[in-house]
């Protein structure tokens, strides 16, 4: 499939999930243009290499998440929050120009990136 645009992404509490890779996804758009990825305890990596625009991003509570790759993301219009991922070592969003309210990490469980 050549999925390039979706209305929202919710990946919640999938205990056996070990990969999120959507190489052609460019845009999350709708009234609820939200990406939420939480409670996926085996997930080591999120890779959305073509995503350039979304409304809100919430990535939290993924115990084994080590890497988030969003290299083309330019706009997260409202909120960009990444927290409660205690093993996170790398967050790549090098083209982010507008993140709305940006929060990365939490003092008690997020290492320095």
mmCIF file with all atom_site columns, N, CA and C in Angstrom, residues 7 26 32 34 37-38 40 42 61 67 72-73 75 93-94 97 111:
data_model
loop_
_atom_site.group_PDB
_atom_site.id
_atom_site.type_symbol
_atom_site.label_atom_id
_atom_site.label_alt_id
_atom_site.label_comp_id
_atom_site.label_asym_id
_atom_site.label_entity_id
_atom_site.label_seq_id
_atom_site.pdbx_PDB_ins_code
_atom_site.Cartn_x
_atom_site.Cartn_y
_atom_site.Cartn_z
_atom_site.occupancy
_atom_site.B_iso_or_equiv
_atom_site.pdbx_formal_charge
_atom_site.auth_seq_id
_atom_site.auth_comp_id
_atom_site.auth_asym_id
_atom_site.auth_atom_id
_atom_site.pdbx_PDB_model_num
ATOM 1  N N  . UNK A 1 7   ? -5.755 10.191 9.115  1.00 0.00 ? 7   UNK A N  1
ATOM 2  C CA . UNK A 1 7   ? -6.440 11.115 9.993  1.00 0.00 ? 7   UNK A CA 1
ATOM 3  C C  . UNK A 1 7   ? -5.892 11.136 11.404 1.00 0.00 ? 7   UNK A C  1
ATOM 4  N N  . UNK A 1 26  ? 3.441  10.733 4.963  1.00 0.00 ? 26  UNK A N  1
ATOM 5  C CA . UNK A 1 26  ? 3.910  12.118 4.916  1.00 0.00 ? 26  UNK A CA 1
ATOM 6  C C  . UNK A 1 26  ? 3.126  13.053 5.825  1.00 0.00 ? 26  UNK A C  1
ATOM 7  N N  . UNK A 1 32  ? -8.748 15.549 14.380 1.00 0.00 ? 32  UNK A N  1
ATOM 8  C CA . UNK A 1 32  ? -7.939 14.996 15.469 1.00 0.00 ? 32  UNK A CA 1
ATOM 9  C C  . UNK A 1 32  ? -6.627 14.465 14.900 1.00 0.00 ? 32  UNK A C  1
ATOM 10 N N  . UNK A 1 34  ? -3.637 13.546 15.386 1.00 0.00 ? 34  UNK A N  1
ATOM 11 C CA . UNK A 1 34  ? -2.801 13.223 16.538 1.00 0.00 ? 34  UNK A CA 1
ATOM 12 C C  . UNK A 1 34  ? -2.045 11.925 16.292 1.00 0.00 ? 34  UNK A C  1
ATOM 13 N N  . UNK A 1 37  ? 1.592  7.265  20.715 1.00 0.00 ? 37  UNK A N  1
ATOM 14 C CA . UNK A 1 37  ? 2.253  5.966  20.814 1.00 0.00 ? 37  UNK A CA 1
ATOM 15 C C  . UNK A 1 37  ? 2.626  5.789  22.279 1.00 0.00 ? 37  UNK A C  1
ATOM 16 N N  . UNK A 1 38  ? 1.952  4.854  22.961 1.00 0.00 ? 38  UNK A N  1
ATOM 17 C CA . UNK A 1 38  ? 2.166  4.686  24.397 1.00 0.00 ? 38  UNK A CA 1
ATOM 18 C C  . UNK A 1 38  ? 1.921  3.248  24.841 1.00 0.00 ? 38  UNK A C  1
ATOM 19 N N  . UNK A 1 40  ? 3.732  0.523  24.784 1.00 0.00 ? 40  UNK A N  1
ATOM 20 C CA . UNK A 1 40  ? 4.212  -0.569 23.939 1.00 0.00 ? 40  UNK A CA 1
ATOM 21 C C  . UNK A 1 40  ? 5.585  -0.977 24.477 1.00 0.00 ? 40  UNK A C  1
ATOM 22 N N  . UNK A 1 42  ? 7.742  -3.453 24.484 1.00 0.00 ? 42  UNK A N  1
ATOM 23 C CA . UNK A 1 42  ? 8.860  -4.080 23.784 1.00 0.00 ? 42  UNK A CA 1
ATOM 24 C C  . UNK A 1 42  ? 9.379  -3.236 22.625 1.00 0.00 ? 42  UNK A C  1
ATOM 25 N N  . UNK A 1 61  ? 5.644  6.456  27.815 1.00 0.00 ? 61  UNK A N  1
ATOM 26 C CA . UNK A 1 61  ? 5.377  5.193  28.484 1.00 0.00 ? 61  UNK A CA 1
ATOM 27 C C  . UNK A 1 61  ? 5.734  3.959  27.674 1.00 0.00 ? 61  UNK A C  1
ATOM 28 N N  . UNK A 1 67  ? 15.020 4.674  20.229 1.00 0.00 ? 67  UNK A N  1
ATOM 29 C CA . UNK A 1 67  ? 15.264 5.603  19.125 1.00 0.00 ? 67  UNK A CA 1
ATOM 30 C C  . UNK A 1 67  ? 13.946 6.052  18.504 1.00 0.00 ? 67  UNK A C  1
ATOM 31 N N  . UNK A 1 72  ? 12.119 14.128 8.646  1.00 0.00 ? 72  UNK A N  1
ATOM 32 C CA . UNK A 1 72  ? 11.496 15.105 7.744  1.00 0.00 ? 72  UNK A CA 1
ATOM 33 C C  . UNK A 1 72  ? 10.417 15.944 8.428  1.00 0.00 ? 72  UNK A C  1
ATOM 34 N N  . UNK A 1 73  ? 10.138 15.667 9.694  1.00 0.00 ? 73  UNK A N  1
ATOM 35 C CA . UNK A 1 73  ? 9.073  16.394 10.388 1.00 0.00 ? 73  UNK A CA 1
ATOM 36 C C  . UNK A 1 73  ? 9.427  17.872 10.487 1.00 0.00 ? 73  UNK A C  1
ATOM 37 N N  . UNK A 1 75  ? 6.574  20.330 10.930 1.00 0.00 ? 75  UNK A N  1
ATOM 38 C CA . UNK A 1 75  ? 5.546  20.985 11.730 1.00 0.00 ? 75  UNK A CA 1
ATOM 39 C C  . UNK A 1 75  ? 4.773  19.986 12.582 1.00 0.00 ? 75  UNK A C  1
ATOM 40 N N  . UNK A 1 93  ? 14.679 14.705 15.026 1.00 0.00 ? 93  UNK A N  1
ATOM 41 C CA . UNK A 1 93  ? 13.648 15.534 14.388 1.00 0.00 ? 93  UNK A CA 1
ATOM 42 C C  . UNK A 1 93  ? 14.359 16.810 13.943 1.00 0.00 ? 93  UNK A C  1
ATOM 43 N N  . UNK A 1 94  ? 15.401 16.631 13.157 1.00 0.00 ? 94  UNK A N  1
ATOM 44 C CA . UNK A 1 94  ? 16.327 17.713 12.842 1.00 0.00 ? 94  UNK A CA 1
ATOM 45 C C  . UNK A 1 94  ? 15.735 18.818 11.975 1.00 0.00 ? 94  UNK A C  1
ATOM 46 N N  . UNK A 1 97  ? 10.579 22.774 12.606 1.00 0.00 ? 97  UNK A N  1
ATOM 47 C CA . UNK A 1 97  ? 10.570 24.233 12.613 1.00 0.00 ? 97  UNK A CA 1
ATOM 48 C C  . UNK A 1 97  ? 9.520  24.780 13.567 1.00 0.00 ? 97  UNK A C  1
ATOM 49 N N  . UNK A 1 111 ? 16.709 10.072 30.363 1.00 0.00 ? 111 UNK A N  1
ATOM 50 C CA . UNK A 1 111 ? 18.123 10.456 30.316 1.00 0.00 ? 111 UNK A CA 1
ATOM 51 C C  . UNK A 1 111 ? 18.309 11.683 29.438 1.00 0.00 ? 111 UNK A C  1
#
